[in-house]
Short mmCIF file of C-alpha atoms in Angstrom, two decimals:
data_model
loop_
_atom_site.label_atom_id
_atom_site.label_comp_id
_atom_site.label_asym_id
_atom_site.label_seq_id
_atom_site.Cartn_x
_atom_site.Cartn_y
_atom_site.Cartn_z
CA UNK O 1 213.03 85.22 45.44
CA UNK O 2 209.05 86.51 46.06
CA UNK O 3 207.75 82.82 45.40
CA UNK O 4 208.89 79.02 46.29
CA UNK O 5 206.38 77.59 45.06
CA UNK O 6 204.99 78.32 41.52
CA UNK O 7 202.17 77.15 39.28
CA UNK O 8 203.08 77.70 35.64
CA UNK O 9 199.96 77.80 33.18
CA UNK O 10 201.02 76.71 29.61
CA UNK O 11 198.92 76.89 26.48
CA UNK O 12 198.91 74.23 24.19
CA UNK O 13 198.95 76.90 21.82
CA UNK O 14 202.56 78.14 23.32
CA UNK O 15 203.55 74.66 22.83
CA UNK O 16 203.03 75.15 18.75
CA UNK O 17 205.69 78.19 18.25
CA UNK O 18 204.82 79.28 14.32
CA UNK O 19 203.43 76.30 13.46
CA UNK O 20 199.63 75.85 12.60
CA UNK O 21 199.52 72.44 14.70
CA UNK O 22 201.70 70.29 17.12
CA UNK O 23 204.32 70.86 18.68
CA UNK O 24 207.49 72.70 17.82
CA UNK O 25 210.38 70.83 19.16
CA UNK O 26 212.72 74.36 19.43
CA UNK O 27 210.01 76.19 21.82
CA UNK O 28 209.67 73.20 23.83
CA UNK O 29 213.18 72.89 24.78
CA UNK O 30 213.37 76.52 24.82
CA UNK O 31 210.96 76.40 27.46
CA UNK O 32 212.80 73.50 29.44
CA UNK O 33 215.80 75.54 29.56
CA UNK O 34 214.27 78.54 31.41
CA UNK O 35 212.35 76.13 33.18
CA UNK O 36 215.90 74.68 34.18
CA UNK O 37 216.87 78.09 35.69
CA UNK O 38 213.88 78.33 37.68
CA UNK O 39 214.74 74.68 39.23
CA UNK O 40 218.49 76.04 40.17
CA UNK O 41 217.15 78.79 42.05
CA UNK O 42 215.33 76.25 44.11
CA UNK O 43 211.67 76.74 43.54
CA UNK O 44 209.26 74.37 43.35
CA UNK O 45 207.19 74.59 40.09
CA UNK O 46 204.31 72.62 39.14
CA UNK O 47 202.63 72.60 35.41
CA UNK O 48 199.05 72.73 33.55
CA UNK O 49 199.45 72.39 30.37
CA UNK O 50 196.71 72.93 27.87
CA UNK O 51 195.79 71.09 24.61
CA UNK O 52 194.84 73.26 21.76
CA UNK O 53 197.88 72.86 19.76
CA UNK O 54 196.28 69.44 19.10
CA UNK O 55 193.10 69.34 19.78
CA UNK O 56 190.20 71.51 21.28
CA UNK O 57 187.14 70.10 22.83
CA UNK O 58 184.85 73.09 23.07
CA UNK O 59 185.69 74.05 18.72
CA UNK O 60 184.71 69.85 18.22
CA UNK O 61 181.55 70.19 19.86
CA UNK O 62 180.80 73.83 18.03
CA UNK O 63 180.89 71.15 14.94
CA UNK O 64 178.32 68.54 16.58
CA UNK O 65 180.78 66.51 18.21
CA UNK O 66 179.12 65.42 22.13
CA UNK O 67 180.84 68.22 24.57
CA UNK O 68 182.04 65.74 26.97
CA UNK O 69 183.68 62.94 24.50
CA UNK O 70 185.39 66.37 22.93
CA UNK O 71 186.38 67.16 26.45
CA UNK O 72 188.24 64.22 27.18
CA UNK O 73 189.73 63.93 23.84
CA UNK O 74 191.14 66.84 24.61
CA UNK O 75 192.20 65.50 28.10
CA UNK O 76 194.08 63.10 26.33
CA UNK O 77 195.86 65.91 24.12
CA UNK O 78 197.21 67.72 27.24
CA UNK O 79 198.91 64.35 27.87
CA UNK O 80 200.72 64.39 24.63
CA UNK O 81 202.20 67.84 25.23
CA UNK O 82 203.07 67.26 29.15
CA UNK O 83 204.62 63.85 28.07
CA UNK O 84 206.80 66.10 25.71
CA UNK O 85 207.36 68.31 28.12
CA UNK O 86 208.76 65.79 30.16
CA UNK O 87 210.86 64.25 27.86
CA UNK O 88 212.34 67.84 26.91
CA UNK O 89 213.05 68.36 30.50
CA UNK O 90 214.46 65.24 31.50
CA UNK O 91 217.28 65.03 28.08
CA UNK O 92 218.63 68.48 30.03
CA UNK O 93 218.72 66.94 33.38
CA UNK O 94 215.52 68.36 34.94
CA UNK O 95 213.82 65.44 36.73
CA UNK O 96 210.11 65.08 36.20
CA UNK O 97 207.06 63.47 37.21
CA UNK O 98 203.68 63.58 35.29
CA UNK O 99 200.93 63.37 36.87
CA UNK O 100 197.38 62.45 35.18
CA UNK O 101 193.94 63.36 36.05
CA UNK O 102 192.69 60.09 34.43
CA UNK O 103 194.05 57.22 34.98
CA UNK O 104 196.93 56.26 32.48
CA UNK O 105 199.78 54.33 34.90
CA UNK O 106 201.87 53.20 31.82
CA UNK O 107 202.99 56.28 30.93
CA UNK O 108 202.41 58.66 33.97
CA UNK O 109 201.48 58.46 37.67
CA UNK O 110 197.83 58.67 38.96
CA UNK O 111 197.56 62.50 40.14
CA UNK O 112 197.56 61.91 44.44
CA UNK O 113 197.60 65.60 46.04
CA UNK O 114 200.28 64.12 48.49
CA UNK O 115 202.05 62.33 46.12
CA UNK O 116 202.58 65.49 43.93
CA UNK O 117 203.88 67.91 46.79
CA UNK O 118 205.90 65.79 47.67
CA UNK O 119 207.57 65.48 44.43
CA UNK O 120 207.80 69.17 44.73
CA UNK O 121 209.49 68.93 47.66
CA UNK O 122 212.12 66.90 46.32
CA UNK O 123 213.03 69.00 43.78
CA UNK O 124 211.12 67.61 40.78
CA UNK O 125 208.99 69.30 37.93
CA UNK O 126 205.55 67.91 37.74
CA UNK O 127 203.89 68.43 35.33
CA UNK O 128 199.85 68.04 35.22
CA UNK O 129 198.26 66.44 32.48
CA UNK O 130 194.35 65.37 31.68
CA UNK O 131 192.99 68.54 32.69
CA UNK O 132 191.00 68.30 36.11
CA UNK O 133 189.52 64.92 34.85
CA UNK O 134 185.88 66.05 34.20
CA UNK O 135 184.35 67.51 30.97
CA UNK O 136 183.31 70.90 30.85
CA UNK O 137 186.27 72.52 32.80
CA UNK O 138 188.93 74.28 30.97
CA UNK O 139 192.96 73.47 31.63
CA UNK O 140 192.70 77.28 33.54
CA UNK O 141 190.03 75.94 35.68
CA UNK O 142 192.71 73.29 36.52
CA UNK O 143 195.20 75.38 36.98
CA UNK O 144 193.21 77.31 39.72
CA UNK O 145 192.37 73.73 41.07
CA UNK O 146 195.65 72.35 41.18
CA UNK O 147 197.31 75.63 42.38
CA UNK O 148 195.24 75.68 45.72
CA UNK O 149 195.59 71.71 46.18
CA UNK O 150 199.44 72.02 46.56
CA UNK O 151 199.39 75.49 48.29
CA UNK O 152 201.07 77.29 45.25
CA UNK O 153 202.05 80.84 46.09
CA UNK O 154 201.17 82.35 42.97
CA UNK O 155 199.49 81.04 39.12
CA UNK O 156 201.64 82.41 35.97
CA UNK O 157 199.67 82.05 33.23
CA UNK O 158 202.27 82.29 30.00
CA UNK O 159 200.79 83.36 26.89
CA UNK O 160 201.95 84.35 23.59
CA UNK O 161 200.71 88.47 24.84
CA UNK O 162 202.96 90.65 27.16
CA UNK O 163 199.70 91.04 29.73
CA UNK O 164 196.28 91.77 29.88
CA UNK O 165 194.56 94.85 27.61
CA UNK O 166 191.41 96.90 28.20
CA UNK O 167 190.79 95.95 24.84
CA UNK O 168 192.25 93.79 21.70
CA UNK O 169 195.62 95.58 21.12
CA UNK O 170 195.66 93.61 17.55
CA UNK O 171 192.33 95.46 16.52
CA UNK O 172 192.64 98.60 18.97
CA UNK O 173 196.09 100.39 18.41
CA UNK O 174 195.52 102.51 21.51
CA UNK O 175 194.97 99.66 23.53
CA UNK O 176 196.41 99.97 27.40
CA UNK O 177 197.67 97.12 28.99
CA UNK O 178 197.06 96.92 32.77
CA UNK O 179 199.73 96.82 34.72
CA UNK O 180 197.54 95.54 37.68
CA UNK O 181 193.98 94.33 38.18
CA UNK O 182 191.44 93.39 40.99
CA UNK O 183 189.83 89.85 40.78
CA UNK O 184 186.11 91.98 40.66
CA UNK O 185 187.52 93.99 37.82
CA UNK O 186 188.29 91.23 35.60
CA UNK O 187 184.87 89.27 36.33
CA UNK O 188 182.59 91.94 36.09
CA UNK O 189 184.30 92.82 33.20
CA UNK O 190 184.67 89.74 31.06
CA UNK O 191 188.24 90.56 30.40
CA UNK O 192 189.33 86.70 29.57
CA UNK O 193 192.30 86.65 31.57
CA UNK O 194 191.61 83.16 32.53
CA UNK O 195 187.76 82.16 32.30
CA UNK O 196 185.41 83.08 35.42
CA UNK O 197 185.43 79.78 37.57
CA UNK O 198 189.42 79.68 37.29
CA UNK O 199 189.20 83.48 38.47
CA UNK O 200 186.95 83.18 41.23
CA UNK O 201 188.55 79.92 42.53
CA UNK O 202 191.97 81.55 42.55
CA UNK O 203 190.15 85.09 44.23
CA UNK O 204 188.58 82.73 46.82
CA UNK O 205 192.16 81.39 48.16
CA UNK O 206 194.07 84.20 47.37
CA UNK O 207 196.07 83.33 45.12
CA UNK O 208 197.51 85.78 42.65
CA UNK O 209 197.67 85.55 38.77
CA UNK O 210 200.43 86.93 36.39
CA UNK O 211 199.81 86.64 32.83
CA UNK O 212 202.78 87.51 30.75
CA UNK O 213 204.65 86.38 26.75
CA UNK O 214 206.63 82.97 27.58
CA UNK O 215 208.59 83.71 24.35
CA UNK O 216 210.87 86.59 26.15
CA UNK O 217 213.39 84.92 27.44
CA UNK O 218 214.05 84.82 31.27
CA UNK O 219 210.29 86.47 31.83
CA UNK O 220 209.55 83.13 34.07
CA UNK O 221 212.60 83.86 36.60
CA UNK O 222 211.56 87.50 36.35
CA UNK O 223 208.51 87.25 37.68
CA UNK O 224 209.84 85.17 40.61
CA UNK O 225 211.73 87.86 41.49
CA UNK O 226 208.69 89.64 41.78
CA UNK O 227 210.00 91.85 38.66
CA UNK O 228 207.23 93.84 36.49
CA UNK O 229 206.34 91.57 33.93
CA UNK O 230 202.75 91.46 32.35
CA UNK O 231 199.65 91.97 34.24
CA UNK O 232 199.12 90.83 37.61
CA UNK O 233 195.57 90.14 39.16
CA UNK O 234 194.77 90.24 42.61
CA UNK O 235 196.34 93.84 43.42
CA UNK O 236 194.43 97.34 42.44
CA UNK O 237 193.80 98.15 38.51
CA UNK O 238 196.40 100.07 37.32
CA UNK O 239 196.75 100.82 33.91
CA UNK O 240 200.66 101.61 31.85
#
């Protein structure tokens, strides 16, 4: 395998399948089940997972709503979905640990940087919820964050698109999807991979991002095995 230790990047939004809110129950333990595979081939995987299926704190404060009481309502949402996550994991045998940014100890442990590698290095899923903690930084900022905290080798960031276009391929039809990308390339220009302070933290401790569609199935063990799948940033631009 190219990576031990992974950092998987989930959108709340991946979470929701077809549906125009929540959580859909089939993707979830879709999602356990390749996460399952990953697990047997002994890597260690930690999770961010994001909120928007349920609630998104930079659309409430659009609508008047104070930005950082949106923020950590939206915290709160990425709870929800990693608790689900969990639960999906654990009915197929995986066993998980989540791990909270804010301080919830009924229903998940405190996040402790030593405390969460090693539950890595016993074999467990953890799974990150409440964002970083602090308002105004997004669940990709976090994932940057938590990725260099634990020494991940690598941040997939799984999506509902097969990688990263030079332009929208739903409103461009000639749209070319990069193959590879530089760090510089996708700052300078604005491509939205992940957003800027998730990019430059991850440039700044070298650690590489692959954005790739979750809903293939088996693209997650794929892209362990260092297989082409989606974009990856942090090598030269190429484009397919």
């Amino acid at each position: 395998m190219t990576y031990q230790r992974v950092l998987l990047k989930i959108s709340g939004e991946a979470l929701m399948g077809n549906l125009g809110y929540g959580i859909d129950p089939k993707v979830v333990a879709n999602i356990a089940q390749e996460i399952k595979e990953v697990i047997s081939h002994n890597i260690q995987l930690a999770i961010v997972v994001g909120g928007g299926n349920i609630f998104r704190g930079v659309k409430a404060a659009s609508a008047g709503m104070d930005r950082a009481t949106a923020d950590y309502v939206g915290m709160i949402a990425t709870v929800m979905n990693a608790m689900t996550l969990q639960d999906a994991l654990e009915q197929i045998s995986v066993p998980t640990r989540v791990l909270t940014a804010i301080a919830m100890q009924e229903v998940a442990e405190p996040y402790i940087r030593r405390r969460a590698i090693r539950h890595l290095e016993k074999g467990r899923v953890i799974v990150f919820g409440a964002g970083s903690g602090n308002p105004f930084f997004t669940t990709d900022t976090t994932a940057a964050l938590r990725a260099a905290e634990i020494d991940a080798e690598v941040v997939f960031k799984a999506t509902k698109v097969d990688g990263v276009y030079d332009s929208d391929p739903q409103l461009n039809p000639n749209a070319r999807r990069y193959i590879s990308l530089n760090y510089s390339h996708v700052l300078t220009h604005d491509l939205r991979v992940m957003d800027s302070t998730a990019i430059s933290l991850c440039k700044e401790n070298n650690i590489p991002i692959i954005v790739f569609n979750l809903s293939i199935q088996g693209n997650i063990i794929r892209a362990i095995r260092g297989e082409t799948v989606g974009t990856i940033v942090g090598g030269s631009c190429d484009v397919k």
